Structure formats: structure tokens, C-alpha cells
Amino acid sequence: MSRATYFVQECPTCGRMLQIRVEYLGKTLVCQHCRGEFDARDPATLPPAANLSNSMLLDRAEQLLGSGVDGRLRVS
């Protein structure tokens, strides 16, 4: 029986470090903690979070705010 190979990637939404199977590289995944969507990418190719532009951050905030039911933010 072969063992799965994993890599570690930070969730761009909540910042948690996630173990991701190598076979999921290039696929869109959902964080099990915050439900944020992200693409599984080789960590060496990811830009540092500090280099994200303001427009990218605002676009992400709009996306998250719009993901609630009927446009309302879900609170747990």
C-alpha cells in the first residue's frame, strides 16, 4: 500500500497551515476551517501575503462578504 504525499499551504483566508495531498495541486479546494476557496499551488510559487495589492485584498473581502445567505454575512 502506497502512502500519500502531502505539502503544506497556508489558507489565504484564515491563515491556517493546511496539509494538502500532492495530487490536488492545481485544483480548487475549500478550507475545512473557514470554508474559504483557494487553488492548491506549489508553495514556492505563491507570492508572500505582504505583496498582495490593495485591490486584490478588497476583491477577496467583497467575495467573502457576498458569500452569505441572501447577501448577509453568516455568523457562527
mmCIF file with all atom_site columns, N, CA and C in Angstrom:
data_model
loop_
_atom_site.group_PDB
_atom_site.id
_atom_site.type_symbol
_atom_site.label_atom_id
_atom_site.label_alt_id
_atom_site.label_comp_id
_atom_site.label_asym_id
_atom_site.label_entity_id
_atom_site.label_seq_id
_atom_site.pdbx_PDB_ins_code
_atom_site.Cartn_x
_atom_site.Cartn_y
_atom_site.Cartn_z
_atom_site.occupancy
_atom_site.B_iso_or_equiv
_atom_site.pdbx_formal_charge
_atom_site.auth_seq_id
_atom_site.auth_comp_id
_atom_site.auth_asym_id
_atom_site.auth_atom_id
_atom_site.pdbx_PDB_model_num
ATOM 1   N N  . MET A 1 1  ? 0.857   -1.173 0.000  1.00 0.00 ? 1  MET A N  1
ATOM 2   C CA . MET A 1 1  ? 0.000   0.000  0.000  1.00 0.00 ? 1  MET A CA 1
ATOM 3   C C  . MET A 1 1  ? 0.902   1.236  0.000  1.00 0.00 ? 1  MET A C  1
ATOM 4   N N  . SER A 1 2  ? 0.630   2.166  -0.937 1.00 0.00 ? 2  SER A N  1
ATOM 5   C CA . SER A 1 2  ? 1.452   3.369  -1.004 1.00 0.00 ? 2  SER A CA 1
ATOM 6   C C  . SER A 1 2  ? 0.922   4.434  -0.046 1.00 0.00 ? 2  SER A C  1
ATOM 7   N N  . ARG A 1 3  ? 1.822   5.252  0.418  1.00 0.00 ? 3  ARG A N  1
ATOM 8   C CA . ARG A 1 3  ? 1.458   6.326  1.341  1.00 0.00 ? 3  ARG A CA 1
ATOM 9   C C  . ARG A 1 3  ? 1.296   7.614  0.559  1.00 0.00 ? 3  ARG A C  1
ATOM 10  N N  . ALA A 1 4  ? 0.327   8.406  0.954  1.00 0.00 ? 4  ALA A N  1
ATOM 11  C CA . ALA A 1 4  ? 0.080   9.690  0.293  1.00 0.00 ? 4  ALA A CA 1
ATOM 12  C C  . ALA A 1 4  ? 1.203   10.667 0.624  1.00 0.00 ? 4  ALA A C  1
ATOM 13  N N  . THR A 1 5  ? 1.504   11.533 -0.334 1.00 0.00 ? 5  THR A N  1
ATOM 14  C CA . THR A 1 5  ? 2.499   12.574 -0.132 1.00 0.00 ? 5  THR A CA 1
ATOM 15  C C  . THR A 1 5  ? 1.765   13.905 -0.019 1.00 0.00 ? 5  THR A C  1
ATOM 16  N N  . TYR A 1 6  ? 2.163   14.690 0.965  1.00 0.00 ? 6  TYR A N  1
ATOM 17  C CA . TYR A 1 6  ? 1.498   15.954 1.248  1.00 0.00 ? 6  TYR A CA 1
ATOM 18  C C  . TYR A 1 6  ? 2.466   17.123 1.130  1.00 0.00 ? 6  TYR A C  1
ATOM 19  N N  . PHE A 1 7  ? 1.913   18.304 0.934  1.00 0.00 ? 7  PHE A N  1
ATOM 20  C CA . PHE A 1 7  ? 2.664   19.546 1.064  1.00 0.00 ? 7  PHE A CA 1
ATOM 21  C C  . PHE A 1 7  ? 1.840   20.456 1.965  1.00 0.00 ? 7  PHE A C  1
ATOM 22  N N  . VAL A 1 8  ? 2.449   21.513 2.449  1.00 0.00 ? 8  VAL A N  1
ATOM 23  C CA . VAL A 1 8  ? 1.769   22.426 3.368  1.00 0.00 ? 8  VAL A CA 1
ATOM 24  C C  . VAL A 1 8  ? 1.553   23.757 2.656  1.00 0.00 ? 8  VAL A C  1
ATOM 25  N N  . GLN A 1 9  ? 0.328   24.267 2.765  1.00 0.00 ? 9  GLN A N  1
ATOM 26  C CA . GLN A 1 9  ? -0.012  25.559 2.172  1.00 0.00 ? 9  GLN A CA 1
ATOM 27  C C  . GLN A 1 9  ? -0.881  26.322 3.157  1.00 0.00 ? 9  GLN A C  1
ATOM 28  N N  . GLU A 1 10 ? -0.651  27.607 3.236  1.00 0.00 ? 10 GLU A N  1
ATOM 29  C CA . GLU A 1 10 ? -1.445  28.464 4.110  1.00 0.00 ? 10 GLU A CA 1
ATOM 30  C C  . GLU A 1 10 ? -2.756  28.824 3.423  1.00 0.00 ? 10 GLU A C  1
ATOM 31  N N  . CYS A 1 11 ? -3.855  28.740 4.156  1.00 0.00 ? 11 CYS A N  1
ATOM 32  C CA . CYS A 1 11 ? -5.143  29.192 3.630  1.00 0.00 ? 11 CYS A CA 1
ATOM 33  C C  . CYS A 1 11 ? -5.065  30.708 3.474  1.00 0.00 ? 11 CYS A C  1
ATOM 34  N N  . PRO A 1 12 ? -5.348  31.236 2.287  1.00 0.00 ? 12 PRO A N  1
ATOM 35  C CA . PRO A 1 12 ? -5.258  32.683 2.092  1.00 0.00 ? 12 PRO A CA 1
ATOM 36  C C  . PRO A 1 12 ? -6.345  33.461 2.828  1.00 0.00 ? 12 PRO A C  1
ATOM 37  N N  . THR A 1 13 ? -7.374  32.774 3.305  1.00 0.00 ? 13 THR A N  1
ATOM 38  C CA . THR A 1 13 ? -8.464  33.446 4.005  1.00 0.00 ? 13 THR A CA 1
ATOM 39  C C  . THR A 1 13 ? -8.232  33.507 5.503  1.00 0.00 ? 13 THR A C  1
ATOM 40  N N  . CYS A 1 14 ? -7.980  32.345 6.129  1.00 0.00 ? 14 CYS A N  1
ATOM 41  C CA . CYS A 1 14 ? -7.865  32.321 7.594  1.00 0.00 ? 14 CYS A CA 1
ATOM 42  C C  . CYS A 1 14 ? -6.430  32.190 8.090  1.00 0.00 ? 14 CYS A C  1
ATOM 43  N N  . GLY A 1 15 ? -5.488  31.881 7.193  1.00 0.00 ? 15 GLY A N  1
ATOM 44  C CA . GLY A 1 15 ? -4.088  31.806 7.579  1.00 0.00 ? 15 GLY A CA 1
ATOM 45  C C  . GLY A 1 15 ? -3.651  30.487 8.190  1.00 0.00 ? 15 GLY A C  1
ATOM 46  N N  . ARG A 1 16 ? -4.547  29.522 8.289  1.00 0.00 ? 16 ARG A N  1
ATOM 47  C CA . ARG A 1 16 ? -4.152  28.228 8.860  1.00 0.00 ? 16 ARG A CA 1
ATOM 48  C C  . ARG A 1 16 ? -3.279  27.466 7.878  1.00 0.00 ? 16 ARG A C  1
ATOM 49  N N  . MET A 1 17 ? -2.346  26.711 8.425  1.00 0.00 ? 17 MET A N  1
ATOM 50  C CA . MET A 1 17 ? -1.485  25.877 7.605  1.00 0.00 ? 17 MET A CA 1
ATOM 51  C C  . MET A 1 17 ? -2.215  24.556 7.372  1.00 0.00 ? 17 MET A C  1
ATOM 52  N N  . LEU A 1 18 ? -2.354  24.181 6.108  1.00 0.00 ? 18 LEU A N  1
ATOM 53  C CA . LEU A 1 18 ? -3.118  23.001 5.733  1.00 0.00 ? 18 LEU A CA 1
ATOM 54  C C  . LEU A 1 18 ? -2.223  21.970 5.067  1.00 0.00 ? 18 LEU A C  1
ATOM 55  N N  . GLN A 1 19 ? -2.426  20.697 5.399  1.00 0.00 ? 19 GLN A N  1
ATOM 56  C CA . GLN A 1 19 ? -1.737  19.605 4.719  1.00 0.00 ? 19 GLN A CA 1
ATOM 57  C C  . GLN A 1 19 ? -2.587  19.221 3.522  1.00 0.00 ? 19 GLN A C  1
ATOM 58  N N  . ILE A 1 20 ? -1.990  19.263 2.344  1.00 0.00 ? 20 ILE A N  1
ATOM 59  C CA . ILE A 1 20 ? -2.723  19.009 1.110  1.00 0.00 ? 20 ILE A CA 1
ATOM 60  C C  . ILE A 1 20 ? -2.018  17.900 0.340  1.00 0.00 ? 20 ILE A C  1
ATOM 61  N N  . ARG A 1 21 ? -2.794  16.948 -0.158 1.00 0.00 ? 21 ARG A N  1
ATOM 62  C CA . ARG A 1 21 ? -2.213  15.867 -0.960 1.00 0.00 ? 21 ARG A CA 1
ATOM 63  C C  . ARG A 1 21 ? -1.637  16.439 -2.260 1.00 0.00 ? 21 ARG A C  1
ATOM 64  N N  . VAL A 1 22 ? -0.507  15.918 -2.665 1.00 0.00 ? 22 VAL A N  1
ATOM 65  C CA . VAL A 1 22 ? 0.167   16.386 -3.875 1.00 0.00 ? 22 VAL A CA 1
ATOM 66  C C  . VAL A 1 22 ? -0.740  16.234 -5.098 1.00 0.00 ? 22 VAL A C  1
ATOM 67  N N  . GLU A 1 23 ? -1.567  15.201 -5.128 1.00 0.00 ? 23 GLU A N  1
ATOM 68  C CA . GLU A 1 23 ? -2.429  15.008 -6.300 1.00 0.00 ? 23 GLU A CA 1
ATOM 69  C C  . GLU A 1 23 ? -3.501  16.096 -6.442 1.00 0.00 ? 23 GLU A C  1
ATOM 70  N N  . TYR A 1 24 ? -3.668  16.959 -5.428 1.00 0.00 ? 24 TYR A N  1
ATOM 71  C CA . TYR A 1 24 ? -4.628  18.060 -5.506 1.00 0.00 ? 24 TYR A CA 1
ATOM 72  C C  . TYR A 1 24 ? -4.010  19.344 -6.051 1.00 0.00 ? 24 TYR A C  1
ATOM 73  N N  . LEU A 1 25 ? -2.714  19.325 -6.379 1.00 0.00 ? 25 LEU A N  1
ATOM 74  C CA . LEU A 1 25 ? -2.066  20.505 -6.959 1.00 0.00 ? 25 LEU A CA 1
ATOM 75  C C  . LEU A 1 25 ? -2.834  20.964 -8.197 1.00 0.00 ? 25 LEU A C  1
ATOM 76  N N  . GLY A 1 26 ? -3.086  22.267 -8.289 1.00 0.00 ? 26 GLY A N  1
ATOM 77  C CA . GLY A 1 26 ? -3.784  22.828 -9.431 1.00 0.00 ? 26 GLY A CA 1
ATOM 78  C C  . GLY A 1 26 ? -5.297  22.803 -9.321 1.00 0.00 ? 26 GLY A C  1
ATOM 79  N N  . LYS A 1 27 ? -5.829  22.205 -8.267 1.00 0.00 ? 27 LYS A N  1
ATOM 80  C CA . LYS A 1 27 ? -7.282  22.130 -8.093 1.00 0.00 ? 27 LYS A CA 1
ATOM 81  C C  . LYS A 1 27 ? -7.757  23.186 -7.103 1.00 0.00 ? 27 LYS A C  1
ATOM 82  N N  . THR A 1 28 ? -9.016  23.569 -7.222 1.00 0.00 ? 28 THR A N  1
ATOM 83  C CA . THR A 1 28 ? -9.619  24.500 -6.274 1.00 0.00 ? 28 THR A CA 1
ATOM 84  C C  . THR A 1 28 ? -10.122 23.699 -5.085 1.00 0.00 ? 28 THR A C  1
ATOM 85  N N  . LEU A 1 29 ? -9.692  24.095 -3.895 1.00 0.00 ? 29 LEU A N  1
ATOM 86  C CA . LEU A 1 29 ? -10.057 23.401 -2.663 1.00 0.00 ? 29 LEU A CA 1
ATOM 87  C C  . LEU A 1 29 ? -10.816 24.342 -1.744 1.00 0.00 ? 29 LEU A C  1
ATOM 88  N N  . VAL A 1 30 ? -11.431 23.771 -0.713 1.00 0.00 ? 30 VAL A N  1
ATOM 89  C CA . VAL A 1 30 ? -12.148 24.545 0.297  1.00 0.00 ? 30 VAL A CA 1
ATOM 90  C C  . VAL A 1 30 ? -11.495 24.264 1.646  1.00 0.00 ? 30 VAL A C  1
ATOM 91  N N  . CYS A 1 31 ? -11.117 25.315 2.361  1.00 0.00 ? 31 CYS A N  1
ATOM 92  C CA . CYS A 1 31 ? -10.507 25.179 3.683  1.00 0.00 ? 31 CYS A CA 1
ATOM 93  C C  . CYS A 1 31 ? -11.523 24.556 4.632  1.00 0.00 ? 31 CYS A C  1
ATOM 94  N N  . GLN A 1 32 ? -11.114 23.538 5.358  1.00 0.00 ? 32 GLN A N  1
ATOM 95  C CA . GLN A 1 32 ? -12.018 22.861 6.288  1.00 0.00 ? 32 GLN A CA 1
ATOM 96  C C  . GLN A 1 32 ? -12.315 23.709 7.517  1.00 0.00 ? 32 GLN A C  1
ATOM 97  N N  . HIS A 1 33 ? -11.539 24.760 7.734  1.00 0.00 ? 33 HIS A N  1
ATOM 98  C CA . HIS A 1 33 ? -11.727 25.599 8.918  1.00 0.00 ? 33 HIS A CA 1
ATOM 99  C C  . HIS A 1 33 ? -12.646 26.792 8.649  1.00 0.00 ? 33 HIS A C  1
ATOM 100 N N  . CYS A 1 34 ? -12.408 27.510 7.538  1.00 0.00 ? 34 CYS A N  1
ATOM 101 C CA . CYS A 1 34 ? -13.159 28.747 7.278  1.00 0.00 ? 34 CYS A CA 1
ATOM 102 C C  . CYS A 1 34 ? -14.052 28.671 6.043  1.00 0.00 ? 34 CYS A C  1
ATOM 103 N N  . ARG A 1 35 ? -13.941 27.593 5.296  1.00 0.00 ? 35 ARG A N  1
ATOM 104 C CA . ARG A 1 35 ? -14.702 27.380 4.060  1.00 0.00 ? 35 ARG A CA 1
ATOM 105 C C  . ARG A 1 35 ? -14.276 28.309 2.916  1.00 0.00 ? 35 ARG A C  1
ATOM 106 N N  . GLY A 1 36 ? -13.128 28.945 3.079  1.00 0.00 ? 36 GLY A N  1
ATOM 107 C CA . GLY A 1 36 ? -12.604 29.787 2.002  1.00 0.00 ? 36 GLY A CA 1
ATOM 108 C C  . GLY A 1 36 ? -12.068 28.924 0.869  1.00 0.00 ? 36 GLY A C  1
ATOM 109 N N  . GLU A 1 37 ? -12.301 29.347 -0.367 1.00 0.00 ? 37 GLU A N  1
ATOM 110 C CA . GLU A 1 37 ? -11.806 28.616 -1.528 1.00 0.00 ? 37 GLU A CA 1
ATOM 111 C C  . GLU A 1 37 ? -10.427 29.137 -1.924 1.00 0.00 ? 37 GLU A C  1
ATOM 112 N N  . PHE A 1 38 ? -9.589  28.225 -2.383 1.00 0.00 ? 38 PHE A N  1
ATOM 113 C CA . PHE A 1 38 ? -8.261  28.603 -2.851 1.00 0.00 ? 38 PHE A CA 1
ATOM 114 C C  . PHE A 1 38 ? -7.757  27.530 -3.796 1.00 0.00 ? 38 PHE A C  1
ATOM 115 N N  . ASP A 1 39 ? -6.765  27.878 -4.599 1.00 0.00 ? 39 ASP A N  1
ATOM 116 C CA . ASP A 1 39 ? -6.143  26.921 -5.501 1.00 0.00 ? 39 ASP A CA 1
ATOM 117 C C  . ASP A 1 39 ? -4.941  26.298 -4.813 1.00 0.00 ? 39 ASP A C  1
ATOM 118 N N  . ALA A 1 40 ? -4.845  24.980 -4.890 1.00 0.00 ? 40 ALA A N  1
ATOM 119 C CA . ALA A 1 40 ? -3.685  24.278 -4.339 1.00 0.00 ? 40 ALA A CA 1
ATOM 120 C C  . ALA A 1 40 ? -2.517  24.525 -5.286 1.00 0.00 ? 40 ALA A C  1
ATOM 121 N N  . ARG A 1 41 ? -1.484  25.201 -4.768 1.00 0.00 ? 41 ARG A N  1
ATOM 122 C CA . ARG A 1 41 ? -0.334  25.555 -5.589 1.00 0.00 ? 41 ARG A CA 1
ATOM 123 C C  . ARG A 1 41 ? 0.947   25.222 -4.856 1.00 0.00 ? 41 ARG A C  1
ATOM 124 N N  . ASP A 1 42 ? 1.978   25.024 -5.631 1.00 0.00 ? 42 ASP A N  1
ATOM 125 C CA . ASP A 1 42 ? 3.300   24.790 -5.072 1.00 0.00 ? 42 ASP A CA 1
ATOM 126 C C  . ASP A 1 42 ? 3.664   26.004 -4.227 1.00 0.00 ? 42 ASP A C  1
ATOM 127 N N  . PRO A 1 43 ? 3.927   25.815 -2.918 1.00 0.00 ? 43 PRO A N  1
ATOM 128 C CA . PRO A 1 43 ? 4.226   26.955 -2.046 1.00 0.00 ? 43 PRO A CA 1
ATOM 129 C C  . PRO A 1 43 ? 5.377   27.826 -2.549 1.00 0.00 ? 43 PRO A C  1
ATOM 130 N N  . ALA A 1 44 ? 6.293   27.262 -3.301 1.00 0.00 ? 44 ALA A N  1
ATOM 131 C CA . ALA A 1 44 ? 7.419   28.047 -3.811 1.00 0.00 ? 44 ALA A CA 1
ATOM 132 C C  . ALA A 1 44 ? 6.964   29.071 -4.850 1.00 0.00 ? 44 ALA A C  1
ATOM 133 N N  . THR A 1 45 ? 5.778   28.863 -5.445 1.00 0.00 ? 45 THR A N  1
ATOM 134 C CA . THR A 1 45 ? 5.289   29.787 -6.468 1.00 0.00 ? 45 THR A CA 1
ATOM 135 C C  . THR A 1 45 ? 4.286   30.793 -5.920 1.00 0.00 ? 45 THR A C  1
ATOM 136 N N  . LEU A 1 46 ? 3.927   30.688 -4.646 1.00 0.00 ? 46 LEU A N  1
ATOM 137 C CA . LEU A 1 46 ? 2.949   31.599 -4.053 1.00 0.00 ? 46 LEU A CA 1
ATOM 138 C C  . LEU A 1 46 ? 3.609   32.919 -3.671 1.00 0.00 ? 46 LEU A C  1
ATOM 139 N N  . PRO A 1 47 ? 2.934   34.042 -3.937 1.00 0.00 ? 47 PRO A N  1
ATOM 140 C CA . PRO A 1 47 ? 3.503   35.329 -3.528 1.00 0.00 ? 47 PRO A CA 1
ATOM 141 C C  . PRO A 1 47 ? 3.367   35.498 -2.017 1.00 0.00 ? 47 PRO A C  1
ATOM 142 N N  . PRO A 1 48 ? 4.302   36.181 -1.381 1.00 0.00 ? 48 PRO A N  1
ATOM 143 C CA . PRO A 1 48 ? 4.144   36.459 0.044  1.00 0.00 ? 48 PRO A CA 1
ATOM 144 C C  . PRO A 1 48 ? 2.896   37.306 0.267  1.00 0.00 ? 48 PRO A C  1
ATOM 145 N N  . ALA A 1 49 ? 2.197   37.069 1.360  1.00 0.00 ? 49 ALA A N  1
ATOM 146 C CA . ALA A 1 49 ? 0.945   37.778 1.646  1.00 0.00 ? 49 ALA A CA 1
ATOM 147 C C  . ALA A 1 49 ? 1.150   39.288 1.684  1.00 0.00 ? 49 ALA A C  1
ATOM 148 N N  . ALA A 1 50 ? 2.311   39.737 2.126  1.00 0.00 ? 50 ALA A N  1
ATOM 149 C CA . ALA A 1 50 ? 2.571   41.173 2.230  1.00 0.00 ? 50 ALA A CA 1
ATOM 150 C C  . ALA A 1 50 ? 2.620   41.842 0.861  1.00 0.00 ? 50 ALA A C  1
ATOM 151 N N  . ASN A 1 51 ? 2.822   41.070 -0.196 1.00 0.00 ? 51 ASN A N  1
ATOM 152 C CA . ASN A 1 51 ? 2.918   41.634 -1.537 1.00 0.00 ? 51 ASN A CA 1
ATOM 153 C C  . ASN A 1 51 ? 1.577   41.715 -2.254 1.00 0.00 ? 51 ASN A C  1
ATOM 154 N N  . LEU A 1 52 ? 0.501   41.285 -1.623 1.00 0.00 ? 52 LEU A N  1
ATOM 155 C CA . LEU A 1 52 ? -0.804  41.364 -2.257 1.00 0.00 ? 52 LEU A CA 1
ATOM 156 C C  . LEU A 1 52 ? -1.217  42.825 -2.382 1.00 0.00 ? 52 LEU A C  1
ATOM 157 N N  . SER A 1 53 ? -1.764  43.162 -3.523 1.00 0.00 ? 53 SER A N  1
ATOM 158 C CA . SER A 1 53 ? -2.177  44.547 -3.738 1.00 0.00 ? 53 SER A CA 1
ATOM 159 C C  . SER A 1 53 ? -3.458  44.842 -2.974 1.00 0.00 ? 53 SER A C  1
ATOM 160 N N  . ASN A 1 54 ? -3.700  46.122 -2.730 1.00 0.00 ? 54 ASN A N  1
ATOM 161 C CA . ASN A 1 54 ? -4.925  46.529 -2.043 1.00 0.00 ? 54 ASN A CA 1
ATOM 162 C C  . ASN A 1 54 ? -6.156  46.084 -2.808 1.00 0.00 ? 54 ASN A C  1
ATOM 163 N N  . SER A 1 55 ? -6.119  46.175 -4.130 1.00 0.00 ? 55 SER A N  1
ATOM 164 C CA . SER A 1 55 ? -7.289  45.783 -4.917 1.00 0.00 ? 55 SER A CA 1
ATOM 165 C C  . SER A 1 55 ? -7.558  44.287 -4.793 1.00 0.00 ? 55 SER A C  1
ATOM 166 N N  . MET A 1 56 ? -6.501  43.476 -4.707 1.00 0.00 ? 56 MET A N  1
ATOM 167 C CA . MET A 1 56 ? -6.690  42.038 -4.524 1.00 0.00 ? 56 MET A CA 1
ATOM 168 C C  . MET A 1 56 ? -7.323  41.754 -3.168 1.00 0.00 ? 56 MET A C  1
ATOM 169 N N  . LEU A 1 57 ? -6.876  42.456 -2.141 1.00 0.00 ? 57 LEU A N  1
ATOM 170 C CA . LEU A 1 57 ? -7.441  42.261 -0.809 1.00 0.00 ? 57 LEU A CA 1
ATOM 171 C C  . LEU A 1 57 ? -8.898  42.709 -0.758 1.00 0.00 ? 57 LEU A C  1
ATOM 172 N N  . LEU A 1 58 ? -9.205  43.843 -1.391 1.00 0.00 ? 58 LEU A N  1
ATOM 173 C CA . LEU A 1 58 ? -10.584 44.320 -1.423 1.00 0.00 ? 58 LEU A CA 1
ATOM 174 C C  . LEU A 1 58 ? -11.480 43.380 -2.224 1.00 0.00 ? 58 LEU A C  1
ATOM 175 N N  . ASP A 1 59 ? -10.968 42.848 -3.329 1.00 0.00 ? 59 ASP A N  1
ATOM 176 C CA . ASP A 1 59 ? -11.739 41.881 -4.115 1.00 0.00 ? 59 ASP A CA 1
ATOM 177 C C  . ASP A 1 59 ? -12.054 40.643 -3.286 1.00 0.00 ? 59 ASP A C  1
ATOM 178 N N  . ARG A 1 60 ? -11.076 40.180 -2.522 1.00 0.00 ? 60 ARG A N  1
ATOM 179 C CA . ARG A 1 60 ? -11.284 38.999 -1.677 1.00 0.00 ? 60 ARG A CA 1
ATOM 180 C C  . ARG A 1 60 ? -12.306 39.298 -0.583 1.00 0.00 ? 60 ARG A C  1
ATOM 181 N N  . ALA A 1 61 ? -12.244 40.479 0.012  1.00 0.00 ? 61 ALA A N  1
ATOM 182 C CA . ALA A 1 61 ? -13.212 40.859 1.046  1.00 0.00 ? 61 ALA A CA 1
ATOM 183 C C  . ALA A 1 61 ? -14.619 40.906 0.461  1.00 0.00 ? 61 ALA A C  1
ATOM 184 N N  . GLU A 1 62 ? -14.759 41.467 -0.741 1.00 0.00 ? 62 GLU A N  1
ATOM 185 C CA . GLU A 1 62 ? -16.062 41.514 -1.411 1.00 0.00 ? 62 GLU A CA 1
ATOM 186 C C  . GLU A 1 62 ? -16.590 40.104 -1.656 1.00 0.00 ? 62 GLU A C  1
ATOM 187 N N  . GLN A 1 63 ? -15.708 39.215 -2.089 1.00 0.00 ? 63 GLN A N  1
ATOM 188 C CA . GLN A 1 63 ? -16.097 37.830 -2.350 1.00 0.00 ? 63 GLN A CA 1
ATOM 189 C C  . GLN A 1 63 ? -16.597 37.165 -1.073 1.00 0.00 ? 63 GLN A C  1
ATOM 190 N N  . LEU A 1 64 ? -15.880 37.356 0.015  1.00 0.00 ? 64 LEU A N  1
ATOM 191 C CA . LEU A 1 64 ? -16.269 36.736 1.283  1.00 0.00 ? 64 LEU A CA 1
ATOM 192 C C  . LEU A 1 64 ? -17.564 37.329 1.821  1.00 0.00 ? 64 LEU A C  1
ATOM 193 N N  . LEU A 1 65 ? -17.714 38.635 1.715  1.00 0.00 ? 65 LEU A N  1
ATOM 194 C CA . LEU A 1 65 ? -18.930 39.277 2.204  1.00 0.00 ? 65 LEU A CA 1
ATOM 195 C C  . LEU A 1 65 ? -20.142 38.876 1.374  1.00 0.00 ? 65 LEU A C  1
ATOM 196 N N  . GLY A 1 66 ? -19.938 38.623 0.108  1.00 0.00 ? 66 GLY A N  1
ATOM 197 C CA . GLY A 1 66 ? -21.034 38.225 -0.763 1.00 0.00 ? 66 GLY A CA 1
ATOM 198 C C  . GLY A 1 66 ? -21.387 36.757 -0.681 1.00 0.00 ? 66 GLY A C  1
ATOM 199 N N  . SER A 1 67 ? -20.638 35.973 0.094  1.00 0.00 ? 67 SER A N  1
ATOM 200 C CA . SER A 1 67 ? -20.882 34.531 0.155  1.00 0.00 ? 67 SER A CA 1
ATOM 201 C C  . SER A 1 67 ? -21.926 34.147 1.187  1.00 0.00 ? 67 SER A C  1
ATOM 202 N N  . GLY A 1 68 ? -22.489 35.114 1.898  1.00 0.00 ? 68 GLY A N  1
ATOM 203 C CA . GLY A 1 68 ? -23.521 34.821 2.894  1.00 0.00 ? 68 GLY A CA 1
ATOM 204 C C  . GLY A 1 68 ? -24.859 34.525 2.242  1.00 0.00 ? 68 GLY A C  1
ATOM 205 N N  . VAL A 1 69 ? -25.803 34.067 3.000  1.00 0.00 ? 69 VAL A N  1
ATOM 206 C CA . VAL A 1 69 ? -27.143 33.773 2.515  1.00 0.00 ? 69 VAL A CA 1
ATOM 207 C C  . VAL A 1 69 ? -27.850 35.091 2.221  1.00 0.00 ? 69 VAL A C  1
ATOM 208 N N  . ASP A 1 70 ? -28.435 35.214 1.027  1.00 0.00 ? 70 ASP A N  1
ATOM 209 C CA . ASP A 1 70 ? -29.140 36.431 0.612  1.00 0.00 ? 70 ASP A CA 1
ATOM 210 C C  . ASP A 1 70 ? -28.282 37.685 0.799  1.00 0.00 ? 70 ASP A C  1
ATOM 211 N N  . GLY A 1 71 ? -26.973 37.562 0.583  1.00 0.00 ? 71 GLY A N  1
ATOM 212 C CA . GLY A 1 71 ? -26.086 38.706 0.699  1.00 0.00 ? 71 GLY A CA 1
ATOM 213 C C  . GLY A 1 71 ? -25.742 39.098 2.123  1.00 0.00 ? 71 GLY A C  1
ATOM 214 N N  . ARG A 1 72 ? -26.234 38.344 3.112  1.00 0.00 ? 72 ARG A N  1
ATOM 215 C CA . ARG A 1 72 ? -25.929 38.654 4.511  1.00 0.00 ? 72 ARG A CA 1
ATOM 216 C C  . ARG A 1 72 ? -24.764 37.800 4.976  1.00 0.00 ? 72 ARG A C  1
ATOM 217 N N  . LEU A 1 73 ? -23.936 38.366 5.773  1.00 0.00 ? 73 LEU A N  1
ATOM 218 C CA . LEU A 1 73 ? -22.785 37.659 6.314  1.00 0.00 ? 73 LEU A CA 1
ATOM 219 C C  . LEU A 1 73 ? -23.249 36.626 7.315  1.00 0.00 ? 73 LEU A C  1
ATOM 220 N N  . ARG A 1 74 ? -22.752 35.410 7.178  1.00 0.00 ? 74 ARG A N  1
ATOM 221 C CA . ARG A 1 74 ? -23.098 34.350 8.119  1.00 0.00 ? 74 ARG A CA 1
ATOM 222 C C  . ARG A 1 74 ? -22.201 34.440 9.342  1.00 0.00 ? 74 ARG A C  1
ATOM 223 N N  . VAL A 1 75 ? -22.781 34.327 10.499 1.00 0.00 ? 75 VAL A N  1
ATOM 224 C CA . VAL A 1 75 ? -22.029 34.373 11.749 1.00 0.00 ? 75 VAL A CA 1
ATOM 225 C C  . VAL A 1 75 ? -22.303 33.091 12.509 1.00 0.00 ? 75 VAL A C  1
ATOM 226 N N  . SER A 1 76 ? -21.230 32.431 12.973 1.00 0.00 ? 76 SER A N  1
ATOM 227 C CA . SER A 1 76 ? -21.433 31.200 13.743 1.00 0.00 ? 76 SER A CA 1
ATOM 228 C C  . SER A 1 76 ? -21.267 31.447 15.205 1.00 0.00 ? 76 SER A C  1
#
